[in-house]
Short mmCIF file of C-alpha atoms and ligand atoms in Angstrom, two decimals:
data_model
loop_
_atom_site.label_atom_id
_atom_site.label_comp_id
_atom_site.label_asym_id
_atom_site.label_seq_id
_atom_site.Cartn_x
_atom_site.Cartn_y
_atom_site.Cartn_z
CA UNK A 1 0.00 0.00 0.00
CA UNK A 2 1.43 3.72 -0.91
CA UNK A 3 3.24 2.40 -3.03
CA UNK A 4 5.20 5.45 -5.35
CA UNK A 5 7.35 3.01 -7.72
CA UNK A 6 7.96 4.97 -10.46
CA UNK A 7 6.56 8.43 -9.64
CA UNK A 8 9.13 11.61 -9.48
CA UNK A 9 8.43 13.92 -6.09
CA UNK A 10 9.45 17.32 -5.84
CA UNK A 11 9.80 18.31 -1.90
CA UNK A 12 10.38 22.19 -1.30
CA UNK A 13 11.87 22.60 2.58
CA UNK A 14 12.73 19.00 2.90
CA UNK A 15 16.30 19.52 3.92
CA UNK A 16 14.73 18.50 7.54
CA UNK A 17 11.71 17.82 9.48
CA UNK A 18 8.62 16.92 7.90
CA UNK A 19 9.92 17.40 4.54
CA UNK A 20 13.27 15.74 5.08
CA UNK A 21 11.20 12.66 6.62
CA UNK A 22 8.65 13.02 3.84
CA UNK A 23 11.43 12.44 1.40
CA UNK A 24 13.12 9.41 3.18
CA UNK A 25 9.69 8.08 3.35
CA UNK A 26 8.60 8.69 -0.33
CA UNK A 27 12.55 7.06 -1.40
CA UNK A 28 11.93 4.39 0.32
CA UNK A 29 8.62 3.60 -1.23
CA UNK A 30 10.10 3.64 -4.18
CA UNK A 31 9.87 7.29 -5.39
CA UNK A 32 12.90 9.47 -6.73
CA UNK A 33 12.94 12.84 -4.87
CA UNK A 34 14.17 15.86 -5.88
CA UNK A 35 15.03 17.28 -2.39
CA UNK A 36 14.68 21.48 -2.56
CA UNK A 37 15.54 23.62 0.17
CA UNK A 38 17.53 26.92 0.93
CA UNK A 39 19.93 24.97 3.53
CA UNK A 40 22.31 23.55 0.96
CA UNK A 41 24.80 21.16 3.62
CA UNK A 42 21.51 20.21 5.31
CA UNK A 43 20.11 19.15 2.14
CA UNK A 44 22.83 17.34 0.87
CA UNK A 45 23.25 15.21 3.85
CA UNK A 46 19.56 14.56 3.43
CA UNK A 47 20.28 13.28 -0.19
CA UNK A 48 23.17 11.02 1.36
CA UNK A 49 21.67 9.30 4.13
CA UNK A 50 18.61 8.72 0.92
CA UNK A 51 20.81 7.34 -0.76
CA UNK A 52 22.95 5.65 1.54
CA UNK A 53 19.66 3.35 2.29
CA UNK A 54 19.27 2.40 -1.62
CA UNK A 55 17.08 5.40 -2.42
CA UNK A 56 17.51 7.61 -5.08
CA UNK A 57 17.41 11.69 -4.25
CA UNK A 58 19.01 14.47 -5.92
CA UNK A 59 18.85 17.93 -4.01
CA UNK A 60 18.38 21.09 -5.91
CA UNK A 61 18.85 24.41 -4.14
CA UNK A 62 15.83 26.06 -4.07
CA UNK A 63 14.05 29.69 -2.68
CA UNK A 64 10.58 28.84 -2.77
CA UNK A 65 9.91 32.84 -2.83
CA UNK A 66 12.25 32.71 -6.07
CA UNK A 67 10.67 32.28 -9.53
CA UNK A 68 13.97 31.10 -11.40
CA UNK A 69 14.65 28.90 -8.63
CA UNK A 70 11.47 27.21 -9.06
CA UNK A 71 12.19 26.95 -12.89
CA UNK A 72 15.65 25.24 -12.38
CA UNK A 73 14.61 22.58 -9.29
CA UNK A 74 11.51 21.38 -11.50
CA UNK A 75 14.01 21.17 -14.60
CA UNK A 76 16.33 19.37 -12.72
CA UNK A 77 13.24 16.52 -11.75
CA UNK A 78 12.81 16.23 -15.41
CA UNK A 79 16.25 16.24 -16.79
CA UNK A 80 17.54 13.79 -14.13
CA UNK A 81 14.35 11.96 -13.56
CA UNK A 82 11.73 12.02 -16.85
CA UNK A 83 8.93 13.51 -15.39
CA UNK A 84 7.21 15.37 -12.13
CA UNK A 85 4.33 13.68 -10.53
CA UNK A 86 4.53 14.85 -7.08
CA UNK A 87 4.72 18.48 -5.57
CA UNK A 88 4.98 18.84 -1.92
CA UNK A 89 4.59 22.54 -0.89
CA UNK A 90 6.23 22.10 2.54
CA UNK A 91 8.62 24.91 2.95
CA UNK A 92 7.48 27.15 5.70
CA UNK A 93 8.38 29.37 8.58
CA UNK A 94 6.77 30.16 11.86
CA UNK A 95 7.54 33.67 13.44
CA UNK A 96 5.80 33.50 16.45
CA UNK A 97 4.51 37.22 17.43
CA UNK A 98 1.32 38.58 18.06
CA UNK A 99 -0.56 41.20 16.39
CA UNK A 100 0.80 43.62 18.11
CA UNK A 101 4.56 42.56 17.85
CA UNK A 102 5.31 41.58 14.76
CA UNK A 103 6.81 43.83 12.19
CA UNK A 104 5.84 44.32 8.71
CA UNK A 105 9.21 43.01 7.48
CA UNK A 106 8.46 39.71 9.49
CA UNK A 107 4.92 39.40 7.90
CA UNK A 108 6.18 40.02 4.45
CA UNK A 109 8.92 37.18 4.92
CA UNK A 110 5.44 34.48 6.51
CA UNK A 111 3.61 35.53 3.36
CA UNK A 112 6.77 35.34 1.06
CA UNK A 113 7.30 31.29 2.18
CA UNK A 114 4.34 30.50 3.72
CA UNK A 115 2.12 31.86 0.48
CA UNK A 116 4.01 33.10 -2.82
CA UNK A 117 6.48 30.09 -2.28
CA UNK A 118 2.87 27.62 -2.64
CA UNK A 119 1.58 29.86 -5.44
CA UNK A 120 4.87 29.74 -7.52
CA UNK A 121 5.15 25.60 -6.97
CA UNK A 122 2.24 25.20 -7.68
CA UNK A 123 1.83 27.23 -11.57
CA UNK A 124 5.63 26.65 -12.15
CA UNK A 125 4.80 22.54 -11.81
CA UNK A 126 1.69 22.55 -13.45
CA UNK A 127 2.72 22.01 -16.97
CA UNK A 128 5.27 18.71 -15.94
CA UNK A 129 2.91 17.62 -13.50
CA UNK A 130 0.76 17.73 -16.31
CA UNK A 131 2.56 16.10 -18.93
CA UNK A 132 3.46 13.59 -16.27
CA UNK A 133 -0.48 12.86 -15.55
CA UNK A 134 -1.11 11.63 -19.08
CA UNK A 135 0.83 8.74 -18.02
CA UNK A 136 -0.29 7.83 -15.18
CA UNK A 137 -3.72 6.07 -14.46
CA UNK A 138 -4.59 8.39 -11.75
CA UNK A 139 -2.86 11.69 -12.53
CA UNK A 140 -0.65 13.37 -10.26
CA UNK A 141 -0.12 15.17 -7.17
CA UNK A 142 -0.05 18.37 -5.24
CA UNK A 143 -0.09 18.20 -1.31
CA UNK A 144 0.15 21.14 1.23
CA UNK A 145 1.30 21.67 4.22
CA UNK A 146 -1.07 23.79 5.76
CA UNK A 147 -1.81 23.07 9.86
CA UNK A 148 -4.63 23.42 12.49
CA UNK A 149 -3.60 26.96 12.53
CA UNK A 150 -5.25 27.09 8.98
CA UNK A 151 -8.60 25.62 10.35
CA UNK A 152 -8.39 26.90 13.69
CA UNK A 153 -7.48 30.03 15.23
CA UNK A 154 -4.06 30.83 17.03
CA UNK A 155 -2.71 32.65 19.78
CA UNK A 156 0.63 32.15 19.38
CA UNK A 157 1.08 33.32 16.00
CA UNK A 158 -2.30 35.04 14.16
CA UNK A 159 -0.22 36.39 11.19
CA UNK A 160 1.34 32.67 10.53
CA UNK A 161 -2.33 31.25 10.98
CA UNK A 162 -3.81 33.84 7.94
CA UNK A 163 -1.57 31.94 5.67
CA UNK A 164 -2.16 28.79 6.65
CA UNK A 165 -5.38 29.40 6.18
CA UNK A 166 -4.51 31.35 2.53
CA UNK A 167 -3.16 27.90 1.71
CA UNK A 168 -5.96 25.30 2.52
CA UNK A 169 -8.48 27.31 0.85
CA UNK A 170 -5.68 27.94 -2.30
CA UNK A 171 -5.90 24.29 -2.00
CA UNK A 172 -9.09 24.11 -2.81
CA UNK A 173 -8.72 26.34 -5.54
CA UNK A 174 -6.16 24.24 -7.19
CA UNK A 175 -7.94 21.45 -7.73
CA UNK A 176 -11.16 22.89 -8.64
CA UNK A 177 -9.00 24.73 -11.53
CA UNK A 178 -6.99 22.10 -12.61
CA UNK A 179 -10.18 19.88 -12.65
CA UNK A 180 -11.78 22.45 -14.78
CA UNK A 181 -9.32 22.83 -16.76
CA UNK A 182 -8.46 19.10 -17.32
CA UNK A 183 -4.85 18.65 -16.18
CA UNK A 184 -5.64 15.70 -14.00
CA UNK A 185 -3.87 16.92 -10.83
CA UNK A 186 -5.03 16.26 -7.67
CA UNK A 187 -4.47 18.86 -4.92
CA UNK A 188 -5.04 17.97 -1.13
CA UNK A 189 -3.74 19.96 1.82
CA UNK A 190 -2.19 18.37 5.39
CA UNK A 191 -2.72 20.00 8.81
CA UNK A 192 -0.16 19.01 11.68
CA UNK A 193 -0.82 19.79 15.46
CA UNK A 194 2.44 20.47 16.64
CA UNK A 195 4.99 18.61 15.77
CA UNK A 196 8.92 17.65 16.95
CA UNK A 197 11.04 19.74 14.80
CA UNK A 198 13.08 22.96 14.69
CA UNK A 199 10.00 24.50 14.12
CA UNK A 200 7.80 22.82 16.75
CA UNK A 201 10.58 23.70 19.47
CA UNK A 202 10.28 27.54 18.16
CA UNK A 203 6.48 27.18 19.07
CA UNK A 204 7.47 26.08 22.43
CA UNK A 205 10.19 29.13 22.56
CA UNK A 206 7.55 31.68 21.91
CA UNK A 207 5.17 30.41 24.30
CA UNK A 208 8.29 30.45 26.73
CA UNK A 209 9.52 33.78 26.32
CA UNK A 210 5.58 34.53 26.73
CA UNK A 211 6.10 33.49 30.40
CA UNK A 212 9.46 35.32 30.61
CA UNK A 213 11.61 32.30 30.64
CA UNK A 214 13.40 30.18 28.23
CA UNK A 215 12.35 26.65 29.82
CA UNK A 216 10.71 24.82 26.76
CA UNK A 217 10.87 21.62 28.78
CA UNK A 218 8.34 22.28 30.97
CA UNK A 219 6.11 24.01 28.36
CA UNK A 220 6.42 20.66 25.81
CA UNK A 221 5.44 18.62 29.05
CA UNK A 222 2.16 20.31 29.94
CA UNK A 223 1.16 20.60 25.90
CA UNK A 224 1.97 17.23 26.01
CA UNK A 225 -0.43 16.16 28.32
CA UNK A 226 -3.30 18.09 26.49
CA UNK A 227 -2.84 16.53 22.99
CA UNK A 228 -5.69 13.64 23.25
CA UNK A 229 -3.46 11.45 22.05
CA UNK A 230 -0.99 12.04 24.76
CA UNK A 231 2.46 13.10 23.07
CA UNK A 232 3.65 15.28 20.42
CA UNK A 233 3.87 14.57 16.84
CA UNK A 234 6.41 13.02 15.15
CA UNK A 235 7.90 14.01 11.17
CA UNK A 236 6.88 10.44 10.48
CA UNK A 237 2.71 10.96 11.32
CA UNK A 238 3.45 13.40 9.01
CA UNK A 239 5.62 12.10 6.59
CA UNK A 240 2.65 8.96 6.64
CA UNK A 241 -0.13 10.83 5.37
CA UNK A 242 1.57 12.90 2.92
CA UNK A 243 3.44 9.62 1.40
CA UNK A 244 -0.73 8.56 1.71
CA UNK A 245 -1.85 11.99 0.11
CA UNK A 246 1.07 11.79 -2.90
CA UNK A 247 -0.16 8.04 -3.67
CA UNK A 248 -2.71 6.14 -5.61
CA UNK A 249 -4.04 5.40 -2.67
CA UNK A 250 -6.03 8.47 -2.43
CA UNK A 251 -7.30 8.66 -5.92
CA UNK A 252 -10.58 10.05 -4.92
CA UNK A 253 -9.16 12.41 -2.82
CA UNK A 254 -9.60 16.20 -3.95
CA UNK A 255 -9.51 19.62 -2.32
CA UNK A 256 -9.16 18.03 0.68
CA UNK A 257 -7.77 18.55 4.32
CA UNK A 258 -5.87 15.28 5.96
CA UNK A 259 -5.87 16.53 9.77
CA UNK A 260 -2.69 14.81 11.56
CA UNK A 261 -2.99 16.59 15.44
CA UNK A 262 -3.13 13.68 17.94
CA UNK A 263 -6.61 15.00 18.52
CA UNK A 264 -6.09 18.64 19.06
CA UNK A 265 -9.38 19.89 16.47
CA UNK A 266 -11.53 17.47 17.82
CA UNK A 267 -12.58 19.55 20.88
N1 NAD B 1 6.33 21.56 13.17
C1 NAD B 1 5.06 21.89 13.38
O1 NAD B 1 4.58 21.90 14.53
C2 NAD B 1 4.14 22.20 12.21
C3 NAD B 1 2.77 22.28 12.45
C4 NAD B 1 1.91 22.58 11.42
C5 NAD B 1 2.42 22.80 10.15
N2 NAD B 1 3.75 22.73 9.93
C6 NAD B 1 4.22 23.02 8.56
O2 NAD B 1 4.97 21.93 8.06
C7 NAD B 1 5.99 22.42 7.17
C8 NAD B 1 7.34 21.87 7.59
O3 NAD B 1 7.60 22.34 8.91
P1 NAD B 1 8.74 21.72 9.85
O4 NAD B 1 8.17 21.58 11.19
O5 NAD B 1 9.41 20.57 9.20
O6 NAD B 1 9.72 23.00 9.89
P2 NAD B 1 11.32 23.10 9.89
O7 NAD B 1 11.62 24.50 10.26
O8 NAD B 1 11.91 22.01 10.67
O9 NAD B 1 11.65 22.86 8.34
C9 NAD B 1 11.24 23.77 7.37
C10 NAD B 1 12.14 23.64 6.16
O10 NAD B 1 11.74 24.66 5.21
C11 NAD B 1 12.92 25.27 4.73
N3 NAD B 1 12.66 26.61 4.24
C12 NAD B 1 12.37 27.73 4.94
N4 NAD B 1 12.28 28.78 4.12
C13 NAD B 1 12.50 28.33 2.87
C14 NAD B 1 12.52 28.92 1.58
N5 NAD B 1 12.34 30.25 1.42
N6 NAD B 1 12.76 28.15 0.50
C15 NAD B 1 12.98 26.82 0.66
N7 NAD B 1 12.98 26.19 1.84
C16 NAD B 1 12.75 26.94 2.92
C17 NAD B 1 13.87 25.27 5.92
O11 NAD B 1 15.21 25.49 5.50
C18 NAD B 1 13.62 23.89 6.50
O12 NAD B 1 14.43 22.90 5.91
C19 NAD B 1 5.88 23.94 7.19
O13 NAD B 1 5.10 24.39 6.11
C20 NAD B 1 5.15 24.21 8.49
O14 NAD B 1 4.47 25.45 8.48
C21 NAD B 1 4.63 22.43 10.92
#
């Protein structure tokens, strides 16, 4: 089951965390992944370790806010691989500030990754992930990485939470257009709770310095213990449902959300 022999994945961000899991994950059921991020050593050790376990990864250094960037990392899945079939929009950042604290310059940067780099990936792909579908029995792929902070409200960072929310609607979008329009693309979003990474931690950090302190240890404890589930996510719950969301698997799936929070939403 998720099976990806034979399908080419392009993974913005996935130098580490979810992406970088995503990737070892989508390798190792049998995809080749074009790994794009803008940490270039942490992206190329990414690639080894890939490859290192019989996978087959290339990396391509890539600005998701960056048009020409874009243009040469999809290339690069074509020239080296054949074909695109798989876009993961996964390259984000988290600031962290309130309303009331965070500076235009820091907003511009959330909507620069967090939005333009989704809109770019997703019209600079569309033509190989395209020309890939006509191959393949059930077209291709675009997933998301949205979060609960693009269904729910959040405290800890509004500004970040408007464009997560930007991108599960824009997810929508996608695959009513490309549906319209014939391309045979499938676009679904994913929404983590909070998850282990660097990114998780700066969550933690920001509720921290909230309190005046810079204990996370305490602070992951408590959250914790209010995830229904009991614990924090890992990259791999993650990694699981987009390797599920990129696969033939979910054929029927379209303009859909995939929400991965231990039980967070449910309340
Ligand atoms: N960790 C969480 O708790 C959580 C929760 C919900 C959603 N998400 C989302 O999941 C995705 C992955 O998050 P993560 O936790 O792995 O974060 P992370 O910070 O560990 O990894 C993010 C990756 O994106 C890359 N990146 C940042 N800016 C980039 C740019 N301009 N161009 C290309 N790459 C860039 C980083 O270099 C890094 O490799 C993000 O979209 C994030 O918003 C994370």
């Amino acid at each position: 089951m998720n099976r990806l022999d034979g399908k080419v994945a392009l993974i913005s961000g996935a130098a580490r965390g979810i992406g970088g899991e995503a990737a070892r994950l989508m390798a190792a059921a049998g995809a080749r992944v074009v790994i794009g991020d803008v940490l270039h050593d942490r992206a190329r050790q990414t690639v080894a370790a890939i490859t290192a376990a019989g996978g087959d990864a290339a990396f391509a250094p890539l600005d998701v806010t960056q048009e020409t960037a874009w243009t040469a990392a999809i290339g690069l899945a074509v020239s080296r691989y054949g074909r695109l079939d798989i876009l993961v929009n996964n390259a984000g950042v988290f600031i962290g500030k309130g309303i009331e604290e965070i500076s235009l310059a820091e907003w511009d940067r959330l909507v620069a990754v967090n939005m333009t780099g989704v809109f770019l990936g997703t019209r600079l792909a569309a033509p190989a992930l395209r020309d890939a579908a006509r191959s393949s029995p059930h077209g291709s792929v675009i997933v998301n990485l949205a979060s609960i902070a693009g269904i729910v409200g959040s405290q800890l960072d509004p500004l970040y939470s408007m464009t997560k929310g930007g991108v599960t609607l824009f997810t929508k979008s996608t695959a009513l257009e490309f549906a319209r329009k014939g391309y045979r693309i499938r676009a679904n979003s994913i929404h983590p709770g909070v998850i282990d990474t660097d990114m998780g931690e700066q969550t933690f950090v920001s509720r921290a310095q909230r309190t005046g302190s810079n204990d996370t240890a305490p602070l992951r404890q408590a959250f914790a213990g209010s995830v229904p589930s009991g614990r924090l996510g890992l990259p791999i719950d993650i990694a699981n449902g987009i390797v599920f969301l990129a696969s033939d698997d979910s054929a029927y799936m379209n303009g859909a959300g995939l929400v991965v929070d231990g039980g967070v939403t449910a309340a």
